[in-house]
mmCIF file of C-alpha atoms and ligand atoms in Angstrom:
data_model
loop_
_atom_site.group_PDB
_atom_site.id
_atom_site.type_symbol
_atom_site.label_atom_id
_atom_site.label_comp_id
_atom_site.label_asym_id
_atom_site.label_seq_id
_atom_site.Cartn_x
_atom_site.Cartn_y
_atom_site.Cartn_z
ATOM 1 C CA SER A 1 0.000 0.000 0.000
ATOM 2 C CA PRO A 2 1.126 3.578 -0.677
ATOM 3 C CA GLU A 3 2.834 5.531 2.107
ATOM 4 C CA ASN A 4 0.942 8.788 1.816
ATOM 5 C CA PRO A 5 -2.424 7.785 0.383
ATOM 6 C CA ILE A 6 -4.829 10.460 -0.798
ATOM 7 C CA LEU A 7 -7.630 8.108 0.273
ATOM 8 C CA SER A 8 -7.497 5.491 2.975
ATOM 9 C CA VAL A 9 -10.345 3.176 3.930
ATOM 10 C CA SER A 10 -9.765 0.855 6.881
ATOM 11 C CA SER A 11 -12.040 -1.818 8.364
ATOM 12 C CA VAL A 12 -15.151 0.024 7.194
ATOM 13 C CA GLU A 13 -18.567 -1.419 7.969
ATOM 14 C CA ALA A 14 -21.879 0.095 6.873
ATOM 15 C CA VAL A 15 -25.599 -0.610 7.116
ATOM 16 C CA TYR A 16 -28.775 0.658 5.450
ATOM 17 C CA ASN A 17 -31.879 1.524 7.475
ATOM 18 C CA GLY A 18 -30.030 0.615 10.644
ATOM 19 C CA ALA A 19 -30.316 -3.052 9.770
ATOM 20 C CA ILE A 20 -29.276 -4.279 6.348
ATOM 21 C CA ALA A 21 -25.535 -4.849 6.488
ATOM 22 C CA ALA A 22 -23.866 -3.835 3.250
ATOM 23 C CA LEU A 23 -20.178 -3.556 4.173
ATOM 24 C CA HIS A 24 -18.509 -5.789 6.757
ATOM 25 C CA GLY A 25 -14.868 -4.861 6.622
ATOM 26 C CA VAL A 26 -13.393 -3.003 3.690
ATOM 27 C CA ASP A 27 -9.787 -1.907 3.338
ATOM 28 C CA LEU A 28 -8.608 0.104 0.382
ATOM 29 C CA SER A 29 -6.125 2.840 -0.354
ATOM 30 C CA VAL A 30 -5.415 5.153 -3.255
ATOM 31 C CA GLY A 31 -1.922 6.579 -3.519
ATOM 32 C CA LYS A 32 -1.329 10.010 -5.021
ATOM 33 C CA GLY A 33 -1.243 9.629 -8.799
ATOM 34 C CA GLU A 34 -2.634 6.100 -8.803
ATOM 35 C CA ILE A 35 -5.584 4.573 -10.637
ATOM 36 C CA ILE A 36 -7.338 2.032 -8.414
ATOM 37 C CA ALA A 37 -10.053 -0.282 -9.726
ATOM 38 C CA LEU A 38 -12.752 -1.379 -7.277
ATOM 39 C CA LEU A 39 -14.057 -4.664 -8.647
ATOM 40 C CA GLY A 40 -16.817 -7.056 -7.665
ATOM 41 C CA SER A 41 -20.099 -8.427 -8.862
ATOM 42 C CA ASN A 42 -23.492 -6.765 -8.698
ATOM 43 C CA GLY A 43 -24.404 -6.157 -5.036
ATOM 44 C CA ALA A 44 -20.859 -6.672 -3.709
ATOM 45 C CA GLY A 45 -20.913 -3.215 -2.117
ATOM 46 C CA LYS A 46 -18.993 -1.022 -4.582
ATOM 47 C CA THR A 47 -21.578 1.742 -4.733
ATOM 48 C CA THR A 48 -22.041 1.646 -0.956
ATOM 49 C CA LEU A 49 -18.306 2.103 -0.423
ATOM 50 C CA LEU A 50 -18.127 5.010 -2.875
ATOM 51 C CA ARG A 51 -21.116 6.651 -1.170
ATOM 52 C CA ALA A 52 -19.351 6.229 2.170
ATOM 53 C CA VAL A 53 -16.218 7.871 0.773
ATOM 54 C CA SER A 54 -18.152 10.980 -0.332
ATOM 55 C CA ASN A 55 -20.266 10.934 2.851
ATOM 56 C CA LEU A 56 -23.385 10.311 0.746
ATOM 57 C CA LEU A 57 -24.693 7.362 2.768
ATOM 58 C CA PRO A 58 -26.898 9.413 5.131
ATOM 59 C CA ALA A 59 -28.964 10.537 2.110
ATOM 60 C CA GLU A 60 -29.709 6.831 1.453
ATOM 61 C CA ARG A 61 -30.463 6.142 5.131
ATOM 62 C CA GLY A 62 -27.133 4.410 5.384
ATOM 63 C CA THR A 63 -24.523 4.715 8.118
ATOM 64 C CA VAL A 64 -20.877 3.858 8.488
ATOM 65 C CA THR A 65 -20.894 1.844 11.718
ATOM 66 C CA ALA A 66 -17.191 1.040 12.055
ATOM 67 C CA GLY A 67 -13.796 1.808 10.592
ATOM 68 C CA ARG A 68 -12.208 4.958 9.285
ATOM 69 C CA ILE A 69 -12.042 6.849 6.005
ATOM 70 C CA THR A 70 -9.515 9.605 5.460
ATOM 71 C CA PHE A 71 -9.071 11.915 2.479
ATOM 72 C CA ASP A 72 -5.792 13.815 2.321
ATOM 73 C CA GLY A 73 -5.164 12.789 5.931
ATOM 74 C CA GLU A 74 -8.512 14.116 7.238
ATOM 75 C CA ASP A 75 -11.392 12.047 8.571
ATOM 76 C CA VAL A 76 -14.269 12.463 6.061
ATOM 77 C CA SER A 77 -17.051 11.686 8.547
ATOM 78 C CA ARG A 78 -17.189 15.325 9.657
ATOM 79 C CA ALA A 79 -17.367 16.879 6.175
ATOM 80 C CA SER A 80 -20.480 17.399 4.066
ATOM 81 C CA PRO A 81 -20.510 16.030 0.520
ATOM 82 C CA SER A 82 -20.203 19.570 -0.911
ATOM 83 C CA GLN A 83 -17.274 20.419 1.383
ATOM 84 C CA LEU A 84 -15.598 17.265 0.162
ATOM 85 C CA VAL A 85 -16.111 18.357 -3.453
ATOM 86 C CA ARG A 86 -14.578 21.737 -2.664
ATOM 87 C CA SER A 87 -11.608 20.059 -1.046
ATOM 88 C CA GLY A 88 -11.074 17.962 -4.186
ATOM 89 C CA LEU A 89 -12.936 14.699 -3.579
ATOM 90 C CA VAL A 90 -15.191 14.655 -6.634
ATOM 91 C CA GLN A 91 -17.459 11.765 -7.583
ATOM 92 C CA VAL A 92 -19.275 10.891 -10.815
ATOM 93 C CA LEU A 93 -22.287 8.885 -9.654
ATOM 94 C CA GLU A 94 -23.576 5.728 -11.292
ATOM 95 C CA GLY A 95 -25.937 6.326 -14.196
ATOM 96 C CA ARG A 96 -24.397 9.403 -15.863
ATOM 97 C CA HIS A 97 -26.465 12.089 -14.215
ATOM 98 C CA CYS A 98 -26.947 15.005 -16.603
ATOM 99 C CA PHE A 99 -29.628 17.650 -16.618
ATOM 100 C CA ARG A 100 -31.424 16.541 -19.781
ATOM 101 C CA SER A 101 -32.942 19.918 -20.602
ATOM 102 C CA LEU A 102 -29.660 21.814 -20.212
ATOM 103 C CA THR A 103 -27.113 21.979 -23.013
ATOM 104 C CA VAL A 104 -23.852 20.058 -22.757
ATOM 105 C CA GLU A 105 -21.990 23.263 -21.922
ATOM 106 C CA GLU A 106 -24.548 24.319 -19.300
ATOM 107 C CA ASN A 107 -24.167 20.892 -17.701
ATOM 108 C CA LEU A 108 -20.393 21.296 -17.640
ATOM 109 C CA LEU A 109 -20.708 24.741 -16.067
ATOM 110 C CA THR A 110 -22.749 23.329 -13.170
ATOM 111 C CA GLY A 111 -19.526 21.601 -12.130
ATOM 112 C CA ALA A 112 -17.902 24.985 -11.530
ATOM 113 C CA LEU A 113 -20.752 26.411 -9.402
ATOM 114 C CA GLY A 114 -19.393 25.423 -5.999
ATOM 115 C CA ARG A 115 -16.173 27.257 -6.596
ATOM 116 C CA SER A 116 -15.260 29.945 -4.098
ATOM 117 C CA SER A 117 -13.022 31.899 -6.459
ATOM 118 C CA SER A 118 -14.252 34.070 -9.339
ATOM 119 C CA ARG A 119 -14.965 32.998 -12.915
ATOM 120 C CA THR A 120 -11.292 32.935 -13.707
ATOM 121 C CA GLY A 121 -10.218 29.601 -14.971
ATOM 122 C CA VAL A 122 -13.693 28.450 -15.984
ATOM 123 C CA LYS A 123 -13.009 29.036 -19.670
ATOM 124 C CA ALA A 124 -9.682 27.220 -19.440
ATOM 125 C CA ASP A 125 -11.351 24.338 -17.625
ATOM 126 C CA LEU A 126 -14.033 24.108 -20.328
ATOM 127 C CA ASP A 127 -11.315 23.996 -22.991
ATOM 128 C CA ARG A 128 -9.575 21.226 -21.080
ATOM 129 C CA VAL A 129 -12.780 19.148 -21.084
ATOM 130 C CA TYR A 130 -13.327 19.818 -24.790
ATOM 131 C CA SER A 131 -9.802 18.793 -25.684
ATOM 132 C CA LEU A 132 -10.255 15.610 -23.677
ATOM 133 C CA PHE A 133 -13.636 14.849 -25.288
ATOM 134 C CA PRO A 134 -13.784 16.558 -28.718
ATOM 135 C CA ARG A 135 -17.309 15.167 -29.246
ATOM 136 C CA LEU A 136 -18.524 17.413 -26.450
ATOM 137 C CA ALA A 137 -17.136 20.500 -28.184
ATOM 138 C CA GLU A 138 -19.229 19.672 -31.241
ATOM 139 C CA LYS A 139 -22.329 19.225 -29.081
ATOM 140 C CA ARG A 140 -21.769 22.094 -26.665
ATOM 141 C CA ARG A 141 -25.063 23.759 -27.618
ATOM 142 C CA THR A 142 -27.101 20.538 -27.812
ATOM 143 C CA ARG A 143 -29.440 19.606 -24.981
ATOM 144 C CA SER A 144 -27.938 16.682 -23.092
ATOM 145 C CA GLY A 145 -31.169 14.711 -23.371
ATOM 146 C CA LEU A 146 -30.594 14.604 -27.137
ATOM 147 C CA THR A 147 -27.009 13.300 -26.946
ATOM 148 C CA SER A 148 -25.935 9.644 -26.924
ATOM 149 C CA GLY A 149 -25.348 7.580 -23.787
ATOM 150 C CA GLY A 150 -21.589 7.844 -24.295
ATOM 151 C CA GLU A 151 -21.783 11.617 -24.688
ATOM 152 C CA GLN A 152 -23.878 11.839 -21.505
ATOM 153 C CA GLN A 153 -21.258 9.856 -19.597
ATOM 154 C CA MET A 154 -18.537 12.146 -21.007
ATOM 155 C CA THR A 155 -20.614 15.149 -19.943
ATOM 156 C CA ALA A 156 -20.974 13.750 -16.408
ATOM 157 C CA ILE A 157 -17.214 13.159 -16.280
ATOM 158 C CA GLY A 158 -16.483 16.609 -17.729
ATOM 159 C CA ARG A 159 -18.761 18.184 -15.145
ATOM 160 C CA GLY A 160 -16.784 16.413 -12.416
ATOM 161 C CA LEU A 161 -13.530 17.712 -13.892
ATOM 162 C CA MET A 162 -14.919 21.263 -13.790
ATOM 163 C CA SER A 163 -14.886 20.866 -9.980
ATOM 164 C CA ARG A 164 -11.107 20.377 -10.140
ATOM 165 C CA PRO A 165 -10.721 16.996 -8.440
ATOM 166 C CA LYS A 166 -7.632 15.852 -6.584
ATOM 167 C CA LEU A 167 -9.228 12.433 -6.253
ATOM 168 C CA PHE A 168 -11.682 11.565 -9.005
ATOM 169 C CA VAL A 169 -14.145 8.828 -8.020
ATOM 170 C CA LEU A 170 -16.253 7.147 -10.702
ATOM 171 C CA ASP A 171 -19.020 4.592 -10.239
ATOM 172 C CA GLU A 172 -19.355 2.186 -13.165
ATOM 173 C CA PRO A 173 -18.572 4.589 -16.022
ATOM 174 C CA SER A 174 -18.821 1.747 -18.578
ATOM 175 C CA MET A 175 -22.427 0.946 -17.737
ATOM 176 C CA GLY A 176 -24.534 0.336 -20.827
ATOM 177 C CA LEU A 177 -21.942 1.708 -23.250
ATOM 178 C CA ALA A 178 -20.406 0.137 -26.367
ATOM 179 C CA PRO A 179 -16.811 -1.172 -25.981
ATOM 180 C CA LEU A 180 -15.312 1.506 -28.242
ATOM 181 C CA ILE A 181 -16.882 4.304 -26.200
ATOM 182 C CA VAL A 182 -15.775 2.644 -22.959
ATOM 183 C CA ASP A 183 -12.188 2.621 -24.245
ATOM 184 C CA GLU A 184 -12.472 6.253 -25.301
ATOM 185 C CA ILE A 185 -13.594 7.166 -21.771
ATOM 186 C CA PHE A 186 -10.946 5.107 -19.973
ATOM 187 C CA SER A 187 -8.144 6.366 -22.197
ATOM 188 C CA ALA A 188 -9.207 9.938 -21.436
ATOM 189 C CA LEU A 189 -9.030 9.137 -17.707
ATOM 190 C CA LYS A 190 -5.623 7.542 -18.218
ATOM 191 C CA ARG A 191 -4.397 10.658 -20.027
ATOM 192 C CA LEU A 192 -5.497 12.885 -17.120
ATOM 193 C CA ASN A 193 -3.714 10.539 -14.754
ATOM 194 C CA ARG A 194 -0.510 10.502 -16.809
ATOM 195 C CA ASP A 195 -0.384 14.191 -17.752
ATOM 196 C CA GLU A 196 -1.683 15.776 -14.544
ATOM 197 C CA GLY A 197 -1.103 13.081 -11.933
ATOM 198 C CA LEU A 198 -4.823 12.898 -11.160
ATOM 199 C CA SER A 199 -5.629 10.147 -8.617
ATOM 200 C CA ILE A 200 -8.571 7.978 -9.670
ATOM 201 C CA LEU A 201 -10.782 5.419 -7.915
ATOM 202 C CA VAL A 202 -13.112 3.645 -10.324
ATOM 203 C CA ALA A 203 -15.723 1.004 -9.467
ATOM 204 C CA GLU A 204 -16.376 -1.389 -12.323
ATOM 205 C CA GLN A 205 -18.161 -4.647 -13.014
ATOM 206 C CA ASN A 206 -16.292 -4.658 -16.305
ATOM 207 C CA SER A 207 -13.035 -5.946 -14.810
ATOM 208 C CA ALA A 208 -11.360 -6.436 -18.192
ATOM 209 C CA VAL A 209 -11.410 -2.763 -19.085
ATOM 210 C CA ALA A 210 -10.698 -1.565 -15.536
ATOM 211 C CA LEU A 211 -7.637 -3.836 -15.220
ATOM 212 C CA LYS A 212 -6.353 -2.622 -18.570
ATOM 213 C CA TYR A 213 -6.066 0.939 -17.241
ATOM 214 C CA ALA A 214 -5.615 0.619 -13.460
ATOM 215 C CA ASP A 215 -2.378 0.338 -11.453
ATOM 216 C CA ARG A 216 -3.901 -1.737 -8.660
ATOM 217 C CA ALA A 217 -7.244 -3.339 -7.899
ATOM 218 C CA THR A 218 -9.279 -4.193 -4.826
ATOM 219 C CA VAL A 219 -11.938 -6.889 -5.116
ATOM 220 C CA LEU A 220 -15.109 -6.758 -3.002
ATOM 221 C CA GLU A 221 -17.226 -9.791 -2.297
ATOM 222 C CA ASN A 222 -20.361 -9.615 -0.122
ATOM 223 C CA GLY A 223 -19.222 -6.364 1.473
ATOM 224 C CA VAL A 224 -15.689 -7.517 2.301
ATOM 225 C CA SER A 225 -12.474 -6.652 0.488
ATOM 226 C CA VAL A 226 -11.115 -10.098 -0.331
ATOM 227 C CA LEU A 227 -8.155 -9.276 -2.542
ATOM 228 C CA GLU A 228 -5.782 -6.423 -3.313
ATOM 229 C CA ALA A 229 -3.336 -6.846 -6.178
ATOM 230 C CA LEU A 230 -1.434 -5.141 -8.933
ATOM 231 C CA ALA A 231 -3.659 -4.851 -12.000
ATOM 232 C CA ASP A 232 -0.961 -6.514 -14.145
ATOM 233 C CA ASP A 233 -0.836 -9.523 -11.826
ATOM 234 C CA LEU A 234 -4.614 -9.873 -11.790
ATOM 235 C CA ARG A 235 -4.764 -9.620 -15.555
ATOM 236 C CA GLN A 236 -2.274 -12.447 -15.928
ATOM 237 C CA ARG A 237 -3.632 -14.764 -13.247
ATOM 238 C CA ALA A 238 -6.514 -16.465 -15.019
ATOM 239 C CA ASP A 239 -7.222 -18.623 -11.940
ATOM 240 C CA ILE A 240 -7.742 -15.596 -9.692
ATOM 241 C CA LYS A 241 -9.808 -13.897 -12.340
ATOM 242 C CA THR A 242 -12.101 -16.872 -12.703
ATOM 243 C CA TYR A 243 -12.457 -17.280 -8.961
ATOM 244 C CA TYR A 244 -13.141 -13.687 -7.995
ATOM 245 C CA LEU A 245 -14.408 -12.047 -11.132
ATOM 246 C CA GLY A 246 -16.320 -14.772 -12.893
ATOM 247 C CA GLY A 247 -13.668 -15.033 -15.586
ATOM 248 C CA SER A 248 -14.747 -11.757 -17.169
HETATM 249 P P1 LIG B 1 -24.060 -2.471 -8.274
HETATM 250 O O1 LIG B 1 -23.057 -2.775 -9.296
HETATM 251 O O2 LIG B 1 -25.403 -3.070 -8.514
HETATM 252 O O3 LIG B 1 -24.141 -1.025 -7.921
HETATM 253 P P2 LIG B 1 -22.579 -2.774 -5.887
HETATM 254 O O4 LIG B 1 -21.390 -3.655 -5.801
HETATM 255 O O5 LIG B 1 -22.331 -1.338 -6.089
HETATM 256 O O6 LIG B 1 -23.553 -3.281 -6.990
HETATM 257 P P3 LIG B 1 -24.204 -1.949 -3.685
HETATM 258 O O7 LIG B 1 -25.126 -1.190 -4.560
HETATM 259 O O8 LIG B 1 -23.253 -1.191 -2.869
HETATM 260 O O9 LIG B 1 -23.402 -3.013 -4.549
HETATM 261 O O10 LIG B 1 -25.059 -2.902 -2.761
HETATM 262 C C1 LIG B 1 -24.530 -3.598 -1.630
HETATM 263 C C2 LIG B 1 -25.674 -4.143 -0.802
HETATM 264 O O11 LIG B 1 -26.398 -3.062 -0.193
HETATM 265 C C3 LIG B 1 -26.683 -4.925 -1.602
HETATM 266 O O12 LIG B 1 -27.123 -6.001 -0.805
HETATM 267 C C4 LIG B 1 -27.795 -3.934 -1.844
HETATM 268 O O13 LIG B 1 -29.034 -4.583 -1.972
HETATM 269 C C5 LIG B 1 -27.762 -3.087 -0.575
HETATM 270 N N1 LIG B 1 -28.222 -1.706 -0.842
HETATM 271 C C6 LIG B 1 -27.686 -0.845 -1.760
HETATM 272 N N2 LIG B 1 -28.304 0.356 -1.713
HETATM 273 C C7 LIG B 1 -29.263 0.254 -0.738
HETATM 274 C C8 LIG B 1 -30.241 1.165 -0.209
HETATM 275 N N3 LIG B 1 -30.355 2.426 -0.663
HETATM 276 N N4 LIG B 1 -31.045 0.704 0.781
HETATM 277 C C9 LIG B 1 -30.928 -0.565 1.254
HETATM 278 N N5 LIG B 1 -30.024 -1.455 0.798
HETATM 279 C C10 LIG B 1 -29.204 -1.071 -0.180
#
């Protein structure tokens, strides 16, 4: 594990509605400049863990009941989700949330709303998103509801980038998208990681694509982290892949 992680999750347990146990002991860390894949089948607890990291569980009547989560050395349990965004912990939720009646550019600009400083930098940040996803530049004046699923996911990611993440957290960005689009999205994330050192935590059921781009991976099974390994090692170990990830 990294020495000075930007995110550290240790022995975390969580429940919904005070009763339904969803996490029973999760350990995970993201080093500065790393891409970490959070893998596991449907219902393993990936979304619950990501909600816990952004302190979004209370909104789902969920609670972290044990363990500790720190971002940049600080305990996250005291910070609101919006404070966490302002301090650089930015999450793109599952299901590519865009405002369908707003244009692509208006959606992107909503990502800059929480910023304390003036408008300076907003134009540069928009240009950065457009150079990362040229399709969005072409559709900047199109309502998001009229763009493709891939373009909506790119818009959701671009909106997150407008909040200037230090740790970018993504929940299942490949969901429902064609393989070519998924690769386009992951290679854009990889470029941000390589060129700017952006730290990334990405939950994926699509382990093949996540392992292709990640440095390390943590596997969740029934709310427990059961394996942590280098992505290269996991990719090459067919036996482990079959056992933990259904051979996908
Ligand atoms: P998916 O890929 O479907 O999102 P996941 O690995 O992210 O799967 P979670 O969504 O975190 O898994 O679900 C973990 C467990 O918590 C499951 O048993 C699920 O039914 C339960 N759960 C998730 N959200 C809620 C909720 N809002 N209220 C009650 N139980 C929930």
